[in-house]
Backbone as a printed PyTorch tensor [residue, N CA C, xyz], in Angstrom:
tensor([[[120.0560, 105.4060,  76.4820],
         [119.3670, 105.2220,  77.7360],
         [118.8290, 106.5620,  78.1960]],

        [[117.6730, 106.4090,  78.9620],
         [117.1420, 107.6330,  79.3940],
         [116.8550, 107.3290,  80.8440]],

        [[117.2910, 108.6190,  81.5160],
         [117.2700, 108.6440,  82.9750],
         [115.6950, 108.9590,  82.8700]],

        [[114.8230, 108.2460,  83.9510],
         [113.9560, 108.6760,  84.1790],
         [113.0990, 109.5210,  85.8480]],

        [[114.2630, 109.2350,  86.2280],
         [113.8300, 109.5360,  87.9830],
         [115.5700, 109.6210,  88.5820]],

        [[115.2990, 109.8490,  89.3570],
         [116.2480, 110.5120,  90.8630],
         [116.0270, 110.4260,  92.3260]],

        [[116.4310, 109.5110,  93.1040],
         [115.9230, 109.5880,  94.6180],
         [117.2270, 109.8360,  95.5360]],

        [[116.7270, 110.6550,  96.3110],
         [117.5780, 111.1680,  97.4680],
         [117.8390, 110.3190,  98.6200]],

        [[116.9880, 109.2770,  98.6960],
         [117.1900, 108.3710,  99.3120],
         [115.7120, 106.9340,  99.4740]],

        [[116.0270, 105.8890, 100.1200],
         [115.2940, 104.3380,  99.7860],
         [113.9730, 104.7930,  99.7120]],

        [[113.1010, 105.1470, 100.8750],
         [111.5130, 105.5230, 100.2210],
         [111.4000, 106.4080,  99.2430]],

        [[111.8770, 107.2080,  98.7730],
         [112.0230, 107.6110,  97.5680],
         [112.3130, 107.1690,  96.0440]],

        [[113.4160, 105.9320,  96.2200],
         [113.5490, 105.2780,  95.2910],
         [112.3860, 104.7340,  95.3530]],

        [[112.1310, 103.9250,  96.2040],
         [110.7550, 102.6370,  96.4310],
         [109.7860, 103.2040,  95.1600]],

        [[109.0970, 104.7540,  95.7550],
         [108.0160, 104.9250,  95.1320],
         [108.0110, 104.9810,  93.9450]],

        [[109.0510, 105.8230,  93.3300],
         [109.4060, 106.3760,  91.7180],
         [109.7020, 104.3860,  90.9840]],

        [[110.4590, 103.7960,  91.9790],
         [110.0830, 102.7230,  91.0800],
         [109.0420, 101.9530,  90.8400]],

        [[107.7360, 101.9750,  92.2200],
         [106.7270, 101.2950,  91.7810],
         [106.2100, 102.6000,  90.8030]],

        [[106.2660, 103.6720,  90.7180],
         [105.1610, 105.0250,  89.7490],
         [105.5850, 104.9500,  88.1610]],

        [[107.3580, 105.3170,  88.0850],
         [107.7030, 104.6960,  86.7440],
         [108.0130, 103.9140,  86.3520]],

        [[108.2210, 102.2130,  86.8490],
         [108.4440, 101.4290,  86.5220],
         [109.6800, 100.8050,  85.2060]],

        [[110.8460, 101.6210,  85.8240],
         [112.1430, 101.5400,  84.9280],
         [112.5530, 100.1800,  84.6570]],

        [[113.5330, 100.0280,  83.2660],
         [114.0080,  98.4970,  82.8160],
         [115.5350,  98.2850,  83.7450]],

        [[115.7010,  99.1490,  84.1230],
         [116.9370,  99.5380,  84.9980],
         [117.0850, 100.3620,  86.0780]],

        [[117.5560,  99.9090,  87.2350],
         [117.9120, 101.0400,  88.3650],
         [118.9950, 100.8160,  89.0030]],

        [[120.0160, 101.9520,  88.8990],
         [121.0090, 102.0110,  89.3610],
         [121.2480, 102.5400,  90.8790]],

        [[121.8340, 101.4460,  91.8480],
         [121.3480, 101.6440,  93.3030],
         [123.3050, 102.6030,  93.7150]],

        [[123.5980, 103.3330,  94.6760],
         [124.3550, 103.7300,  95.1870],
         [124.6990, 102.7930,  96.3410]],

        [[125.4100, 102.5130,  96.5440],
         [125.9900, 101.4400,  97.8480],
         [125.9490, 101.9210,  99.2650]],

        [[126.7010, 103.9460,  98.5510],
         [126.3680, 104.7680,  99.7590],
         [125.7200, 105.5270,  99.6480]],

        [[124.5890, 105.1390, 100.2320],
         [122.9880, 106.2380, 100.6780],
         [122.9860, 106.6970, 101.9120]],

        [[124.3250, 107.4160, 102.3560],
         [124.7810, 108.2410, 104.3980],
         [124.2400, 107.1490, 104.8810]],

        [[123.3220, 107.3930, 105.6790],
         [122.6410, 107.0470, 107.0200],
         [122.2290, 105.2110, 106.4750]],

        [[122.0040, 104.9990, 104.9530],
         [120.8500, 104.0150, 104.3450],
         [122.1610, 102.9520, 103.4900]],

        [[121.8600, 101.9290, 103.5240],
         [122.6140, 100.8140, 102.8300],
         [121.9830, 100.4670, 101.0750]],

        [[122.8610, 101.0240, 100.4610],
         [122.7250, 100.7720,  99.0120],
         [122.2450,  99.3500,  98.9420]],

        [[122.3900,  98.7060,  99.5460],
         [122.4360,  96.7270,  99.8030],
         [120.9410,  96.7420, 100.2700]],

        [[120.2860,  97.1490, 101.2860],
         [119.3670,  96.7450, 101.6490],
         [118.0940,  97.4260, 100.2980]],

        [[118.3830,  98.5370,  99.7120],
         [117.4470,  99.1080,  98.9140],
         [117.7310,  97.9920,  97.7630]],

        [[118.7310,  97.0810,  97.3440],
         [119.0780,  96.7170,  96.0890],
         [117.8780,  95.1560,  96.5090]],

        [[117.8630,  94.7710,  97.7670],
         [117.1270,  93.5490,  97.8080],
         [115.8230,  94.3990,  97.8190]],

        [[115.3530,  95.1740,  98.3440],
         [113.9450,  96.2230,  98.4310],
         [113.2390,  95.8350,  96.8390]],

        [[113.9910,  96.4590,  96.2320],
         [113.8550,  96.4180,  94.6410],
         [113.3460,  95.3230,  94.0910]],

        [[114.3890,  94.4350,  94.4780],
         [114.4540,  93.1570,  94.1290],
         [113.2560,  91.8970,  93.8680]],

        [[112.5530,  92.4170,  94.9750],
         [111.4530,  91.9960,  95.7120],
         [109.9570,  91.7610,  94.7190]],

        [[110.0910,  92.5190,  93.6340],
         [109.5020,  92.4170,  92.2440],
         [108.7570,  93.3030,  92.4810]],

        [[107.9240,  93.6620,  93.7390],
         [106.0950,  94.9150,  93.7080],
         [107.1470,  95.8640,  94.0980]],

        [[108.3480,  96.0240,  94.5270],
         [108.6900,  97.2980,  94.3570],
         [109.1490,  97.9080,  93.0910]],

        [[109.7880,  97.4970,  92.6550],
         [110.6750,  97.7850,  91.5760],
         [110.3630,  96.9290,  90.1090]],

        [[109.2520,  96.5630,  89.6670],
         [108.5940,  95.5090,  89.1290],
         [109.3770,  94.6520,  88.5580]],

        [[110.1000,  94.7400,  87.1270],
         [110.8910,  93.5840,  86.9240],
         [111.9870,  94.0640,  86.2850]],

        [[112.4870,  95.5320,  87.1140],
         [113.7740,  96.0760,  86.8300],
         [114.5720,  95.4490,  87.5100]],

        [[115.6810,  95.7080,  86.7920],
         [116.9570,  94.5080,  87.0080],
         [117.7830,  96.1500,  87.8540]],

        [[118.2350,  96.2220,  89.1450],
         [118.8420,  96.5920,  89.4300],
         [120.8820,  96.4020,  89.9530]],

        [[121.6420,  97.6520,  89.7070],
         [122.5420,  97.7680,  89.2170],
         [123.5720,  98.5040,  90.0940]],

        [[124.2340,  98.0090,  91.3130],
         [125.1440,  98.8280,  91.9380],
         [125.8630,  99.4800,  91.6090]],

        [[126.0610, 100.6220,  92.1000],
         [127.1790, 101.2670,  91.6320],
         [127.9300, 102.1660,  92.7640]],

        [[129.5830, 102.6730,  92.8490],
         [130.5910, 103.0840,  93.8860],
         [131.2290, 103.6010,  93.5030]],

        [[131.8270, 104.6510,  94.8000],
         [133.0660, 105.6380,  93.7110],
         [134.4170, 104.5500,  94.2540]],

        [[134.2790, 103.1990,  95.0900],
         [135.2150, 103.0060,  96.1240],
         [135.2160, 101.7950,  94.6960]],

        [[136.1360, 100.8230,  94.7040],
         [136.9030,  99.3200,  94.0160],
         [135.3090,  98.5830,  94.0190]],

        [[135.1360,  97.1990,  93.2010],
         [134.3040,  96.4420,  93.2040],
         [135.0440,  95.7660,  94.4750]],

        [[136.1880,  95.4980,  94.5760],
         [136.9830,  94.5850,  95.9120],
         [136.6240,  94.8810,  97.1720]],

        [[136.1680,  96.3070,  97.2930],
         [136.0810,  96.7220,  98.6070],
         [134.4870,  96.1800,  99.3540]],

        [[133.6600,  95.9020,  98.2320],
         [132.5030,  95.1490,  98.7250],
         [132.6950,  93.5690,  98.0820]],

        [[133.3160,  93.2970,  97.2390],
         [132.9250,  91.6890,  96.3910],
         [132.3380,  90.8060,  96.9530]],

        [[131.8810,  90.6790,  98.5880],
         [131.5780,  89.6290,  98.8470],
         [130.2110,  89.9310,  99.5880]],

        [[129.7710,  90.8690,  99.3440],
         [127.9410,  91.6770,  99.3350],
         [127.7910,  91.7080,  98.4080]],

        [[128.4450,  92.3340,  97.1350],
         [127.7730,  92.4410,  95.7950],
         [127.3290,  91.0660,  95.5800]],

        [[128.3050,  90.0710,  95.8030],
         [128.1310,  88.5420,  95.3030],
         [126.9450,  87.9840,  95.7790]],

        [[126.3170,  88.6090,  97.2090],
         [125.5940,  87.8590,  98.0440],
         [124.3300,  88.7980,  97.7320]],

        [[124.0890,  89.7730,  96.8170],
         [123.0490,  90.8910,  96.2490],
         [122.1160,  90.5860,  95.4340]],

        [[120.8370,  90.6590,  95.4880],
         [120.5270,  90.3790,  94.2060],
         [120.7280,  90.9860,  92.6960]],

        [[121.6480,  92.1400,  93.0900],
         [121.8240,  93.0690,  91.9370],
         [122.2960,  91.9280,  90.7460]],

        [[121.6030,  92.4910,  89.3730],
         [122.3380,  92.0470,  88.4190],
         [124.4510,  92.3280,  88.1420]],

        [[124.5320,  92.9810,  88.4930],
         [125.9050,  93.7440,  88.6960],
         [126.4000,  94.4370,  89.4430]],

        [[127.2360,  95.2840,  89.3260],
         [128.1470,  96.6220,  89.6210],
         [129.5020,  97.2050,  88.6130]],

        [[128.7490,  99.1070,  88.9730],
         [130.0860,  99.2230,  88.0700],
         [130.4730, 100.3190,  88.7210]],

        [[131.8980, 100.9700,  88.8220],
         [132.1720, 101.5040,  89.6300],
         [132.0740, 102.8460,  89.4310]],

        [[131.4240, 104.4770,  89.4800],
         [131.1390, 105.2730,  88.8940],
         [132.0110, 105.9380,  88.0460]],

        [[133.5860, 105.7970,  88.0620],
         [134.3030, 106.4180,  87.1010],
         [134.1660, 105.4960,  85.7990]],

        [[133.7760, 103.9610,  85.8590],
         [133.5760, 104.0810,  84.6620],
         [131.9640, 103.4220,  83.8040]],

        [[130.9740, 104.2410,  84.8430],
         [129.2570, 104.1340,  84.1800],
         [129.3240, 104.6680,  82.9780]],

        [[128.5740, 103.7910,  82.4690],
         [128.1930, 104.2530,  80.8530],
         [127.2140, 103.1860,  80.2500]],

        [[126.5850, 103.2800,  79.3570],
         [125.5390, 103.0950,  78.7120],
         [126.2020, 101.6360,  78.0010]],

        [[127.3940, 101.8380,  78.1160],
         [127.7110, 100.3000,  77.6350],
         [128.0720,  98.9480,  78.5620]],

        [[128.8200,  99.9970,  79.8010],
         [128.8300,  99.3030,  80.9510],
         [127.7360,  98.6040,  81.5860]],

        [[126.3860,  99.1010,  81.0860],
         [125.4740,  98.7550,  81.9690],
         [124.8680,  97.4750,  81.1030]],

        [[124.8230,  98.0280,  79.5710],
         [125.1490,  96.7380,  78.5440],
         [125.5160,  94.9730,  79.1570]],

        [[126.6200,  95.7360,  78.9890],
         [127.7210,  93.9800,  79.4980],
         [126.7420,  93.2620,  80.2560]],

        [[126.7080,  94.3590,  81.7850],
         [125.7520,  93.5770,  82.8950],
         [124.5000,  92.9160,  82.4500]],

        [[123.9200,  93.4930,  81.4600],
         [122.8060,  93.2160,  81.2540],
         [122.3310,  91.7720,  79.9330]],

        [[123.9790,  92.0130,  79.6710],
         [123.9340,  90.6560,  78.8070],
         [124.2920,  90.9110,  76.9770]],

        [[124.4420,  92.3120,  76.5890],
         [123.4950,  93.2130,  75.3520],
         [124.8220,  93.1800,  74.9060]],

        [[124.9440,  93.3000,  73.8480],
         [126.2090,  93.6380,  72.7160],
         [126.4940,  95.2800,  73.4590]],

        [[127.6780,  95.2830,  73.3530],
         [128.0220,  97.3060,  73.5500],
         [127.7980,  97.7290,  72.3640]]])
């Protein structure tokens, strides 16, 4: 996998995803001031984020949100101690 972009926060993501148009974007839950949740439906929305499948991710339990993630359009979540290129796999359906 190749990282292709970095945003500091939601209009930032917005743009880099309509400019590079990634197969994946991995959203933060906590963006300070900004809701990882509201950027993950943003995305979602298809002209932002075109037909990347976006991907929560937390340093906190999947338990501590399960019942937003559930209600998200994110394809998943994984929790950042254990992201990886295979983790994102599973979510996505793909052999590891």
């Amino acid at each position: 996998m190749t990282v292709v972009g970095v945003a500091a926060d939601s209009a930032e993501a917005l743009r880099q995803a309509r400019t590079l148009r990634p197969d994946v974007i991995l959203v933060d839950i906590g963006l300070g001031d900004e809701s990882g949740f509201d950027l993950a439906r943003l995305l979602a929305q298809g002209e932002q984020g075109g037909s990347a499948e976006v991907i929560l991710i937390s340093a906190r339990a999947e338990t501590d949100y399960a019942e937003l993630i559930a209600q998200s359009p994110a394809a998943g979540f994984v929790v950042k101690s254990e992201l990886s290129a295979q983790a994102i796999s599973r979510i996505l359906g793909h052999r590891p």
